Short mmCIF file of C-alpha atoms in Angstrom, two decimals:
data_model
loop_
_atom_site.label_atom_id
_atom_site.label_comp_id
_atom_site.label_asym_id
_atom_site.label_seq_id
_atom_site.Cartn_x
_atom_site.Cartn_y
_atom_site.Cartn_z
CA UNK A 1 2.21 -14.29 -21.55
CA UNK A 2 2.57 -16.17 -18.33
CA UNK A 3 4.64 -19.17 -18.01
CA UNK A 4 4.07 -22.01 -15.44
CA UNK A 5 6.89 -20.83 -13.16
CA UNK A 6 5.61 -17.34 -13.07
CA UNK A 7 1.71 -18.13 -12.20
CA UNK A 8 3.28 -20.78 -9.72
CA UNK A 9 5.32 -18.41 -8.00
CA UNK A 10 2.61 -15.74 -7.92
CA UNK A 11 0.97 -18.52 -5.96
CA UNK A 12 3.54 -18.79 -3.36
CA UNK A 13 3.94 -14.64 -2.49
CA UNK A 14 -0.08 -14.63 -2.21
CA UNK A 15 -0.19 -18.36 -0.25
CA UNK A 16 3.11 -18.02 1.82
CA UNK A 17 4.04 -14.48 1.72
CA UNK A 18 0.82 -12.54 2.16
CA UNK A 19 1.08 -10.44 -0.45
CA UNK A 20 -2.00 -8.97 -1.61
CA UNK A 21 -3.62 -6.12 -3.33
CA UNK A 22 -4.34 -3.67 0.03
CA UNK A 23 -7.32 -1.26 -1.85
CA UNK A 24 -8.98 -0.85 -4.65
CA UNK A 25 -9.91 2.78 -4.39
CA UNK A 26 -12.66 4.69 -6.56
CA UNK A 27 -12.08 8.17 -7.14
CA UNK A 28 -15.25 10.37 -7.30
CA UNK A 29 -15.29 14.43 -8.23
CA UNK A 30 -18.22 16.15 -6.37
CA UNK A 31 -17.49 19.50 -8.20
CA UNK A 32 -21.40 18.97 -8.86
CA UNK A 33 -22.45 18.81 -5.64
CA UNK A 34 -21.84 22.37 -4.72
CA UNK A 35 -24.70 24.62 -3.59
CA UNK A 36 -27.84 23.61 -2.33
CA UNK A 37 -28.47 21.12 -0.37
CA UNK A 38 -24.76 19.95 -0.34
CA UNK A 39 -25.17 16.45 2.47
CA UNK A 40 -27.70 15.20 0.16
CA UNK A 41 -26.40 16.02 -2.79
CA UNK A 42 -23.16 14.15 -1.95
CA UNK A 43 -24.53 11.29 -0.81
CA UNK A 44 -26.70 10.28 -3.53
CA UNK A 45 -23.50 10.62 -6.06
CA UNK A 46 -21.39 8.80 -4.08
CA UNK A 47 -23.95 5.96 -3.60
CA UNK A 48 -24.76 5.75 -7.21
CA UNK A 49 -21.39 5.71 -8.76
CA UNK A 50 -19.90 3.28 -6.14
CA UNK A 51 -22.71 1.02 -5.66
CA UNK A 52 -20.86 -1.89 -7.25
CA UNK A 53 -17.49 -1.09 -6.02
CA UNK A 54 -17.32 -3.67 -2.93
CA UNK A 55 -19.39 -6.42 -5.63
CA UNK A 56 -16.61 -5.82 -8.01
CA UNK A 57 -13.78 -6.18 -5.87
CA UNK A 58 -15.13 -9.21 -3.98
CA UNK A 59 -15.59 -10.91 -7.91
CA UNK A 60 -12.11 -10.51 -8.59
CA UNK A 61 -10.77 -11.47 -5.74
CA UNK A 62 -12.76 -14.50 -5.66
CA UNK A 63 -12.11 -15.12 -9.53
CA UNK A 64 -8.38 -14.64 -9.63
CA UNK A 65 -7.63 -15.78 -5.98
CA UNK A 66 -5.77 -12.42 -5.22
CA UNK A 67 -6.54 -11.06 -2.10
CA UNK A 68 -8.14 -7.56 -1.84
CA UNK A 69 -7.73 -6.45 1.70
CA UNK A 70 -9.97 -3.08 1.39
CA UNK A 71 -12.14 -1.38 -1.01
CA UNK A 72 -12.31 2.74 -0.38
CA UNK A 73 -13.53 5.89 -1.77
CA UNK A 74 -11.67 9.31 -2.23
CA UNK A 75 -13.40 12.46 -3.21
CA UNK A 76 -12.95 15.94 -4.35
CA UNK A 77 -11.48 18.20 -1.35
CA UNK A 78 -14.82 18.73 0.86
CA UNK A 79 -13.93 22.56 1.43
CA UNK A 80 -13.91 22.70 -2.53
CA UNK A 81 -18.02 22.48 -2.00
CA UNK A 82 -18.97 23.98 0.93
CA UNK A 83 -21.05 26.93 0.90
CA UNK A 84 -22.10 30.25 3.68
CA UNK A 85 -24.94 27.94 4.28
CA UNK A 86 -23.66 24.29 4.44
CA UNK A 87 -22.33 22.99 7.23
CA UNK A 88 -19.16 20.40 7.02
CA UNK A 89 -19.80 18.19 9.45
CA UNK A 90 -23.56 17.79 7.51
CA UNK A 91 -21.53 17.06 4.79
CA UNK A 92 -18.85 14.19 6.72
CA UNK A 93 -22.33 12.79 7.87
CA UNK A 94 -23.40 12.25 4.61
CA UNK A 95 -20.17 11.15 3.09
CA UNK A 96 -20.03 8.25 6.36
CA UNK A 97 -23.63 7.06 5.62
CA UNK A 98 -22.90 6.61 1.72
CA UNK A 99 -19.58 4.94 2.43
CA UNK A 100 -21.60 2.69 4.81
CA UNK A 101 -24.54 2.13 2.36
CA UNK A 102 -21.62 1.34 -0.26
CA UNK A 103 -20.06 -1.37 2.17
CA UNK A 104 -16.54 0.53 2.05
CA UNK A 105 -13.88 0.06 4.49
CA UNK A 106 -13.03 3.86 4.14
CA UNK A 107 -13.86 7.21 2.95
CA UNK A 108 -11.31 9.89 2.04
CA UNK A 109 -11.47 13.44 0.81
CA UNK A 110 -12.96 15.60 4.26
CA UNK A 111 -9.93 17.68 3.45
CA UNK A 112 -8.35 21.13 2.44
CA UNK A 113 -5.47 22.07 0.35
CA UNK A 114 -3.81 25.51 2.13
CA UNK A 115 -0.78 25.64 1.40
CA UNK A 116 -0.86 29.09 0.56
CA UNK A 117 -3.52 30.64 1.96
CA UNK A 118 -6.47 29.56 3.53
CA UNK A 119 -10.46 30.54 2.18
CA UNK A 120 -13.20 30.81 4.71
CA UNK A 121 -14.55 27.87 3.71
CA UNK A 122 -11.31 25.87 4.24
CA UNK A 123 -10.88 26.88 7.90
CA UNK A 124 -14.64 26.11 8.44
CA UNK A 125 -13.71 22.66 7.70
CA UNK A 126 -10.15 22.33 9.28
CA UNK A 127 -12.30 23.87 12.69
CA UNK A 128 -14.86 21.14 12.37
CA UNK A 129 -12.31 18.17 11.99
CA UNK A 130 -13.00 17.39 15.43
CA UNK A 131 -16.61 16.93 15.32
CA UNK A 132 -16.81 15.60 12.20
CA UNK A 133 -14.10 12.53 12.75
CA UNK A 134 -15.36 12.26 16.41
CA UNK A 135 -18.86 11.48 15.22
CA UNK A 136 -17.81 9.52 11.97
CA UNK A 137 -16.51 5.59 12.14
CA UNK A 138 -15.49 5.76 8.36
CA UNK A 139 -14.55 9.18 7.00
CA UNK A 140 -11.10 10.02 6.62
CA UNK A 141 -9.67 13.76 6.84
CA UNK A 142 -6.28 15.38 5.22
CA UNK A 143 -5.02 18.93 5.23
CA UNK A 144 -2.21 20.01 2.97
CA UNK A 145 -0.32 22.83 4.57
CA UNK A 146 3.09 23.12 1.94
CA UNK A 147 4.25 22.52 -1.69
CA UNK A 148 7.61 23.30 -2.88
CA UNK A 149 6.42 25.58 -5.37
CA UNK A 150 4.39 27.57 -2.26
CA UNK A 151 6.05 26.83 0.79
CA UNK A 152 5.15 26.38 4.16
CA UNK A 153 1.69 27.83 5.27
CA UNK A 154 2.82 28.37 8.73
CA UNK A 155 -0.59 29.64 9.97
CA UNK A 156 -2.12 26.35 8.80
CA UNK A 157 0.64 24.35 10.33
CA UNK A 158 0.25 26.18 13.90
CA UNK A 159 -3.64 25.72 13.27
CA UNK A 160 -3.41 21.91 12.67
CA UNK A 161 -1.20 21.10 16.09
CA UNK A 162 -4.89 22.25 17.85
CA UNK A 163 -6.55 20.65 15.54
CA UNK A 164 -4.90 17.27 16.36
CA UNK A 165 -4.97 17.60 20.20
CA UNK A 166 -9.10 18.36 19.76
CA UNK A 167 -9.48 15.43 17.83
CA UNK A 168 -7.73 13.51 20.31
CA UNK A 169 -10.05 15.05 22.75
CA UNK A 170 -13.16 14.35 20.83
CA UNK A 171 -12.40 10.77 20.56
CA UNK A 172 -10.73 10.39 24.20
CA UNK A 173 -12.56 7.81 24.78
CA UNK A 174 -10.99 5.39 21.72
CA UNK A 175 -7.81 6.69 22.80
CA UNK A 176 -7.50 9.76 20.35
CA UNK A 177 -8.67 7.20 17.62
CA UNK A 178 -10.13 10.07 15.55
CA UNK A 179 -5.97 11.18 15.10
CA UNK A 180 -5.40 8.04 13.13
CA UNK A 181 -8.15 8.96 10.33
CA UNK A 182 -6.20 12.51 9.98
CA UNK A 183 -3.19 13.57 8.16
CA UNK A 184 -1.10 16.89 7.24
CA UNK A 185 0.75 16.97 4.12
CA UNK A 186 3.02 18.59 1.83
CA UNK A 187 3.19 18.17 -2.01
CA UNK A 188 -0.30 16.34 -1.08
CA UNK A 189 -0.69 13.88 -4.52
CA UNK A 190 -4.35 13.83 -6.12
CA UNK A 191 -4.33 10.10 -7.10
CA UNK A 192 -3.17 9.06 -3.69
CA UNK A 193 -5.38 5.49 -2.87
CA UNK A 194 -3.87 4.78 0.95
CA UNK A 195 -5.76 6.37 3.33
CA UNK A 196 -6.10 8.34 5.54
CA UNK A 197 -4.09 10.92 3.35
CA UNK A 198 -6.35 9.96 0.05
CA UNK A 199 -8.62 12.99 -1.85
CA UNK A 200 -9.70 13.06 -5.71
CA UNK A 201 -7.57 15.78 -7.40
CA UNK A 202 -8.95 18.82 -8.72
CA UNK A 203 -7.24 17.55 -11.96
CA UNK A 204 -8.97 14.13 -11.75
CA UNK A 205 -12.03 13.70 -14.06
CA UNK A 206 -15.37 12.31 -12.78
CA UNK A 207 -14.47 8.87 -11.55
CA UNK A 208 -11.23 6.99 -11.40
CA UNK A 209 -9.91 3.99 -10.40
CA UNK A 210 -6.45 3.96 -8.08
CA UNK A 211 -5.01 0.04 -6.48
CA UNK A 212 -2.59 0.29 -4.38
CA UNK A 213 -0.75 -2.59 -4.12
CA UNK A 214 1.41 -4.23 -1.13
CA UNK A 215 4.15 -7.14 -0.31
CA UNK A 216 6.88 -6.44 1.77
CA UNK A 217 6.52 -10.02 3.11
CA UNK A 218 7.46 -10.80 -0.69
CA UNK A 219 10.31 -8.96 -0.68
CA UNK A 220 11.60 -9.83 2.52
CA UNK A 221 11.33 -13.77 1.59
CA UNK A 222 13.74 -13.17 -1.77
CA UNK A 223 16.36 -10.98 -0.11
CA UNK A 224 16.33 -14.25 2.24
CA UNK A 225 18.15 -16.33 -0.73
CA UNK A 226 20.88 -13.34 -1.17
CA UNK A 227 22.51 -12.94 2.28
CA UNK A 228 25.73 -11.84 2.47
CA UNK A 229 25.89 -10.53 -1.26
CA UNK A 230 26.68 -6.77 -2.43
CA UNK A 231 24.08 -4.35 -2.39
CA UNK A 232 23.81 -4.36 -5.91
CA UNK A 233 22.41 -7.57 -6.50
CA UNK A 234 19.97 -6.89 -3.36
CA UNK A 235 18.77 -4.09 -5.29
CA UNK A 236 18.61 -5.99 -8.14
CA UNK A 237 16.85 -8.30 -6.29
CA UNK A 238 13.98 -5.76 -4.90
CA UNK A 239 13.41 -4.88 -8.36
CA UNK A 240 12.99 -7.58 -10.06
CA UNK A 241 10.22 -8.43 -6.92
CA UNK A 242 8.85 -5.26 -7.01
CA UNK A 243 8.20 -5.59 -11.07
CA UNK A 244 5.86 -9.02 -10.18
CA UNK A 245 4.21 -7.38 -7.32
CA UNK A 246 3.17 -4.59 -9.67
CA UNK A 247 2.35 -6.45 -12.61
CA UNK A 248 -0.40 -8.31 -10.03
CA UNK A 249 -1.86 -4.87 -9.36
CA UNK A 250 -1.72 -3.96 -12.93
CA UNK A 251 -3.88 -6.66 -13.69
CA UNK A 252 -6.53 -5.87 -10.75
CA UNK A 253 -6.48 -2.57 -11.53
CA UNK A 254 -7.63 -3.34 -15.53
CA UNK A 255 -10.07 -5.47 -14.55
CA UNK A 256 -11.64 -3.12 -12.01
CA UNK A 257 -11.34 -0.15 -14.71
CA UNK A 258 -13.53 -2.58 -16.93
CA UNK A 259 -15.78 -3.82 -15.07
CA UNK A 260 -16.77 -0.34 -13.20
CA UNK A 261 -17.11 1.04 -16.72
CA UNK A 262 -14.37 4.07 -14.54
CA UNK A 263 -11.19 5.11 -16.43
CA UNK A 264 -7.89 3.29 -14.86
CA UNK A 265 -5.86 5.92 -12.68
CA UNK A 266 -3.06 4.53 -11.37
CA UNK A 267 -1.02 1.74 -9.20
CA UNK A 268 0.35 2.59 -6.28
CA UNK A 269 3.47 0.89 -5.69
CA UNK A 270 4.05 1.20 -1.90
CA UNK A 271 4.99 -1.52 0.15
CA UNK A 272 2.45 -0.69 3.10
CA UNK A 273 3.27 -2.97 6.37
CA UNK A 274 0.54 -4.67 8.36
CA UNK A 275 0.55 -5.61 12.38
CA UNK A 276 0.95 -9.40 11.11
CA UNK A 277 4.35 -11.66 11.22
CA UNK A 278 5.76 -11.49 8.15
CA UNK A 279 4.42 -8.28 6.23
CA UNK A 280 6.27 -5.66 7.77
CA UNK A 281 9.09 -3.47 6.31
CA UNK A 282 11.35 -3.25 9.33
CA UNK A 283 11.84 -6.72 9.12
CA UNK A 284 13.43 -6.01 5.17
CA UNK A 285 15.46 -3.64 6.40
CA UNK A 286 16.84 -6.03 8.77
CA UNK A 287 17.12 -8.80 6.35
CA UNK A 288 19.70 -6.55 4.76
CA UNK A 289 21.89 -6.82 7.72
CA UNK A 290 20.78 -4.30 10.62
CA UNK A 291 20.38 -5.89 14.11
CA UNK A 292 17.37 -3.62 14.40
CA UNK A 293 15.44 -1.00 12.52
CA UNK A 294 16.57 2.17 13.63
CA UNK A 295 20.07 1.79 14.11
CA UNK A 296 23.06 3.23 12.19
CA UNK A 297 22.34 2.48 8.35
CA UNK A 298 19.12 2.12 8.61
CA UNK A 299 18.35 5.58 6.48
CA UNK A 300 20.55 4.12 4.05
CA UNK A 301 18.80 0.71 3.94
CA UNK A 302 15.72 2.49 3.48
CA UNK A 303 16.75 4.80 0.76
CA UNK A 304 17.76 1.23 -1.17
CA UNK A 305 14.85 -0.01 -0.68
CA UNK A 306 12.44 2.77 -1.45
CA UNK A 307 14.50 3.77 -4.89
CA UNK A 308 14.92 -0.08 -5.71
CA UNK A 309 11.04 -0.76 -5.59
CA UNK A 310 10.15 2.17 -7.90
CA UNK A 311 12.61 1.09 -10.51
CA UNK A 312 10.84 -2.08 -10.57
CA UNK A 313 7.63 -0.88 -10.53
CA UNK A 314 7.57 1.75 -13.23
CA UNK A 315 8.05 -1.09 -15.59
CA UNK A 316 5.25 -3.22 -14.54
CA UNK A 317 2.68 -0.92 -15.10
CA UNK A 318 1.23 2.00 -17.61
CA UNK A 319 0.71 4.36 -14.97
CA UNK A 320 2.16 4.28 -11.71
CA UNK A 321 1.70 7.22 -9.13
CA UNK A 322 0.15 7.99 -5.93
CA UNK A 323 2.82 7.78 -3.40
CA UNK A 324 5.09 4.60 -4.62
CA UNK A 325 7.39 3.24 -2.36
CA UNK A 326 8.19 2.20 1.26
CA UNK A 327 5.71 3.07 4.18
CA UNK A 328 6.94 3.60 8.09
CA UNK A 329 3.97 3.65 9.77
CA UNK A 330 5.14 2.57 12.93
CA UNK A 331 1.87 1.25 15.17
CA UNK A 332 1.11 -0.88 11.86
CA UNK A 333 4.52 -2.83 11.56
CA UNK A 334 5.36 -5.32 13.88
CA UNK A 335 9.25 -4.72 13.35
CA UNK A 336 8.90 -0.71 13.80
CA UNK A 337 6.67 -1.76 17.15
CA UNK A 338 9.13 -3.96 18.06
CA UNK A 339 11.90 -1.12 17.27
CA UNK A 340 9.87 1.49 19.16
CA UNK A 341 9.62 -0.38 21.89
CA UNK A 342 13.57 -1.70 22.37
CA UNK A 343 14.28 2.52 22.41
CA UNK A 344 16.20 1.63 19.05
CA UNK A 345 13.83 3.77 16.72
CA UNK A 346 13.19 7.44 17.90
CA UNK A 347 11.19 10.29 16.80
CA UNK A 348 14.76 11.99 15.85
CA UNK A 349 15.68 8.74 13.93
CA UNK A 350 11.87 8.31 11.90
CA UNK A 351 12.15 11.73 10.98
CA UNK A 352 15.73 11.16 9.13
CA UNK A 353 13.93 7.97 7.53
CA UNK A 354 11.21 10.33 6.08
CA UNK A 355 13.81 11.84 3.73
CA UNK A 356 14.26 8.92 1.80
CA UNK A 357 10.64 7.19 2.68
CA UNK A 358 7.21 7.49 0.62
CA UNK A 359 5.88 9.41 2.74
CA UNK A 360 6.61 10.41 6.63
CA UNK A 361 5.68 10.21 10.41
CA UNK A 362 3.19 7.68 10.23
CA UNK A 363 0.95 6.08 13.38
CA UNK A 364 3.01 7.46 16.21
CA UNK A 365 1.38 7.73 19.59
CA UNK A 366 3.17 10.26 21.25
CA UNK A 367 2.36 11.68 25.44
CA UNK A 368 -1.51 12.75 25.79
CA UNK A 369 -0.33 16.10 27.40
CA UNK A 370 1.96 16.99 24.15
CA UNK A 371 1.34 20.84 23.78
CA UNK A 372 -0.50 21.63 20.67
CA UNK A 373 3.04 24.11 19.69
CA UNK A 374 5.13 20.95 19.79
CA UNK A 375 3.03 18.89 17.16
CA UNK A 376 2.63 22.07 15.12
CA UNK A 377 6.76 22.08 15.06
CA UNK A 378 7.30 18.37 14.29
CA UNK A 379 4.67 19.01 11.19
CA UNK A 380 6.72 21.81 10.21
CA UNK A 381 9.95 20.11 10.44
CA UNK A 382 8.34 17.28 8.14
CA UNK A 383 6.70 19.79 5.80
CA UNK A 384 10.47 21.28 5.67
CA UNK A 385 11.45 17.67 4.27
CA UNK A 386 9.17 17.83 1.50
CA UNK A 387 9.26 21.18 0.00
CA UNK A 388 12.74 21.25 -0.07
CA UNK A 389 13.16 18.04 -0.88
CA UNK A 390 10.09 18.28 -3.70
CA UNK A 391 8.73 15.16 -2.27
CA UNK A 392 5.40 13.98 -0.53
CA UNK A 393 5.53 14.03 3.32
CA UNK A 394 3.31 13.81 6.03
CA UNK A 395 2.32 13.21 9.85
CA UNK A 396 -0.10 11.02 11.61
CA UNK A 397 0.27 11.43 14.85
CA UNK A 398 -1.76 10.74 18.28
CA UNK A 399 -1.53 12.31 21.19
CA UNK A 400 -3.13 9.31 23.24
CA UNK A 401 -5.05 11.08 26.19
CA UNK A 402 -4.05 10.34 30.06
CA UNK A 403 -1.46 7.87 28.31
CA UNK A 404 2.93 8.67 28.50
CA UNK A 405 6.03 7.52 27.68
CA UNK A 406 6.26 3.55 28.85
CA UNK A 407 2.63 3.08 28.16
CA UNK A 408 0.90 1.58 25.25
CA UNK A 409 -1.84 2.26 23.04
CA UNK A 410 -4.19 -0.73 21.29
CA UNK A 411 -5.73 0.59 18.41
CA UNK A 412 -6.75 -2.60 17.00
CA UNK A 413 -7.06 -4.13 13.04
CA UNK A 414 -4.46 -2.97 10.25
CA UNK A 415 -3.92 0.52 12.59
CA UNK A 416 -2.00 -2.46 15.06
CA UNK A 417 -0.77 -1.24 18.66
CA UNK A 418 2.27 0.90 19.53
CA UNK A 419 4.54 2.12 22.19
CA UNK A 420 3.83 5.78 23.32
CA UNK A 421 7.30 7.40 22.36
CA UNK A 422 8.71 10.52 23.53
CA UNK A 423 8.92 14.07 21.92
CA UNK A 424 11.54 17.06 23.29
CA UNK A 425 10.54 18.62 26.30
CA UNK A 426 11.81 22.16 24.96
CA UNK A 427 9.08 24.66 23.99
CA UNK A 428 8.13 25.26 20.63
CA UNK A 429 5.47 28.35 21.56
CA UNK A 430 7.24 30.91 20.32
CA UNK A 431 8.65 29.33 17.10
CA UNK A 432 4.80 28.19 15.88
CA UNK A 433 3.37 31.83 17.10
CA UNK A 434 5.30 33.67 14.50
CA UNK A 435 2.81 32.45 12.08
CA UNK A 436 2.86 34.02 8.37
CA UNK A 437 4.47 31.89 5.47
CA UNK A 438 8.25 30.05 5.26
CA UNK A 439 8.99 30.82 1.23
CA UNK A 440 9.41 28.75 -1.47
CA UNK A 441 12.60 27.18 -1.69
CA UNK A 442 14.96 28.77 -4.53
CA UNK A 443 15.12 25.12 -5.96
CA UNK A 444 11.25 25.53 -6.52
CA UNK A 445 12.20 28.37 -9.72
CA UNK A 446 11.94 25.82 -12.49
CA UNK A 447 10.32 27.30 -15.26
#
C-alpha cells in the first residue's frame, strides 16, 4: 500500500528529477524461424507478437504518468538460425523492417555467442556486421567472445577489432555511427533489455518481458541532503532510493506482462545516464565529494555506488537481472563528457572503473586511424575483467573516421556527443596475432 508521501514523492523524482522507466523490452525466441525462407520467416513473428508493444507502452505511460523513454525488441542470437542458404544481412533486413512496422526504437539480437569456438554460421554473421548495421537504422548487433567458465576466445577477439574498424568504415559517413549499435561481451546475460548489448537467451521461453529502469538524477538529488556524512549513511541512502526507483519499474513491468498476455522477465536495475543536465552518473559520483569524475577515488565511489543500488533493488522487485547497476557510457553522460574532455577521465582510468561498474567501456570515440590490433587488445583487456572477475563486461567503441585526439564527435539523441580520447601508441600486432584461446580461470572450477 502506498501512502500520500510515497505517491507524492514518486511525483517529484519523475517531475523534478527525470527519472523514468528507459525501455520496456519484449523478448522474442525465433528458434522457429530456422530453415527456409529465414528473412520472412522472422519478420512475420516478430511483427505478430510485438504488434501491440509500442500501444501498450504508450497506455501506461499515459495512464500512470511514468515516463517510458523507449520501447525495444531482443531476439534469439541471429547466427542460432542461419542456414548454408540464408544470408544474414537478408535476415538484419528483415529484422529492421519488422522493428519499423512495430514502431520500436530498437532491435537487438543480430549477434553470436563464441566464446569458445566459433561455427560457420557464426563467423558468416560476425563478417557481415558491417553491411548489415551499415544498411540498417534500427538493428542492433552483439558478439560474446569470453565467459569465465570458457575463457577468452582470442580468435574472436582479434576478429572483432576488424570488425569494428569496417563498421566504422561502412558508416563513415555518420561518423562510424554503425560502432555505436555494436558491442563485444563477456559473461554476455540473456535477459539483458539495454541495448545495443540486448539478445533473447537460448534459455528464455517464447516471449518475455524485460524493463529496465533508470534515475541517477534521483539519486543524485537525495545524496544532496547528506553532504558531509559517512559513507555509510550515503550508502544507506542509495539504497533506500534505489528500492523506490525499482519498485516503479516493478509496477511497469506487471502491467506490461499483463497486458501483452508475455510472461514477466525481469527489471533491470541500472542507473543508465542520458546527455541531459541532471541524469548523469558522474555527477553522483561527484556529489559524494570528487572534484571530478575520474580522479583519485573515483573507482571507489563507483564501487559504492554500483553495490549500494543492487542492495536496494533486489528488494523491490521479484526478479531482478539483466545487468543491474551503474552505467559509464561516456558520450551519453554529460559529467563523463565533461570529464573526458578536462583530460581528468582516461581510457587507463574507465577501464579500472569497469571492475566495479555494470558493465564496461561504453560510447568512447577513440582516433579514426586506431589499428584494428589495438581495439582487439583493449577488448581483451576488458574481457580479462570479466572472466576473472565472473562479471559482465563489454566495449563500445568508435573509431570516428578522419577524426583525432582534440576533435569531437556529435552523435546526436540519448548516444549524446563526446571528446575523441586517446589510446597507447605501442603496437599490439603481435600480442592479438597469437590467436588460439586464453583458459578458463582456475576460479571458474566450481562444481
Amino acid at each position: 500500500m502506498l501512502n500520500t508521501s510515497e505517491i507524492f514523492s514518486t511525483i517529484n523524482m519523475i517531475k523534478d528529477q527525470k527519472l523514468d522507466i528507459r525501455t520496456i523490452t519484449m523478448g522474442l525466441s525465433l528458434l522457429e524461424c530456422a530453415g527456409e525462407d529465414t528473412p520472412r520467416k522472422v519478420y512475420d513473428l516478430v511483427t505478430r507478437r510485438a504488434e501491440r508493444l509500442v500501444e501498450v507502452g504508450e497506455d501506461i505511460e499515459r495512464e500512470f504518468g511514468i515516463p517510458i523513454v523507449n520501447k525495444r525488441i531482443s531476439v534469439t542470437p541471429v547466427s542460432l538460425i542461419l542456414s548454408d542458404r540464408t544470408d544474414p544481412v537478408d535476415v538484419a533486413l528483415a529484422l529492421d523492417r519488422a522493428a519499423e512496422t512495430t514502431g520500436v526504437n530498437f532491435i537487438g539480437g543480430y549477434s553470436a555467442l563464441v566464446q569458445k569456438g566459433a561455427t560457420k554460421n557464426d563467423l558468416k554473421l560476425i563478417r557481415s556486421i558491417p553491411e548489415a548495421l551499415s544498411r540498417t537504422k534500427l538493428v542492433c548487433s552483439s558478439v560474446n567472445v569470453g565467459t569465465t567458465r570458457a575463457g577468452i576466445n582470442m580468435d574472436a577477439v582479434r576478429l572483432m577489432g576488424e570488425i569494428i574498424v569496417e563498421t566504422a568504415r561502412a558508416t563513415a559517413d555518420q561518423d562510424g555511427l554503425g560502432c555505436a549499435k555494436l558491442v563485444a561481451f563477456a559473461n554476455a546475460v540473456e535477459d539483458n533489455p539495454f541495448m545495443a548489448g540486448a539478445f533473447h537467451g537460448v534459455g528464455e521461453g517464447d516471449v518475455a518481458i524485460n524493463v529496465g529502469v533508470s534515475g541517477p538524477g534521483v539519486v543524485k538529488r537525495a545524496l544532496e541532503d547528506c553532504k558531509g556524512q559517512p559513507f555509510d549513511v550515503v550508502a544507506e541512502t542509495i539504497k533506500k532510493t534505489a528500492f523506490r526507483i525499482t519498485r516503479m519499474g516493478q509496477l511497469v513491468a506487471q502491467e506490461a506482462s499483463k497486458r501483452l498476455d508475455a510472461p514477466f522477465g525481469i527489471v533491470d536495475l541500472s542507473l543508465a545516464p542520458t546527455p541531459a543536465i541532471g541524469d548523469s552518473v558522474a555527477h553522483i559520483l561527484e556529489e559524494m565529494g570528487l572534484e571530478c569524475c575520474g580522479q583519485h577515488g573515483t573507482t571507489a565511489a563507483l564501487m559504492m555506488l554500483n553495490d549500494a543500488v543492487k542492495k536496494g533493488g533486489v528488494m523491490a522487485s521479484s526478479s531482478v537481472g539483466g545487468l543491474s547497476g551503474a552505467f559509464i557510457p561516456v558520450s551519453e553522460d554529460i559529467g563523463m563528457i565533461n570529464a573526458a574532455a578536462a583530460g581528468t577521465l582516461t581510457l587507463d582510468k574507465l577501464e579500472a572503473m569497469t571492475c566495479v561498474c555494470s558493465v564496461g567501456l561504453d560510447m568512447i570515440a577513440v582516433p579514426g586511424d586506431t589499428p584494428a590490433a589495438t581495439l582487439s587488445a583493449i577488448l581483451a583487456d576488458e574481457a580479462a575483467i570479466g572472466v576473472v572477475n565472473q562479471k559482465t563486461t563489454a566495449v563500445r567503441l568508435v573509431p570516428v573516421p578522419g577524426k583525432t585526439v582534440g576533435d569531437w564527435v556529435e552523435f546526436g539523441g540519448l548516444l549524446g556527443r563526446a571528446p575523441i580520447i586517446p589510446v597507447h601508441a605501442e603496437s599490439a600486432e603481435a600480442f592479438i596475432a597469437r590467436g588460439g584461446r586464453i583458459p578458463a580461470p582456475i576460479n571458474s572450477l566450481k562444481n
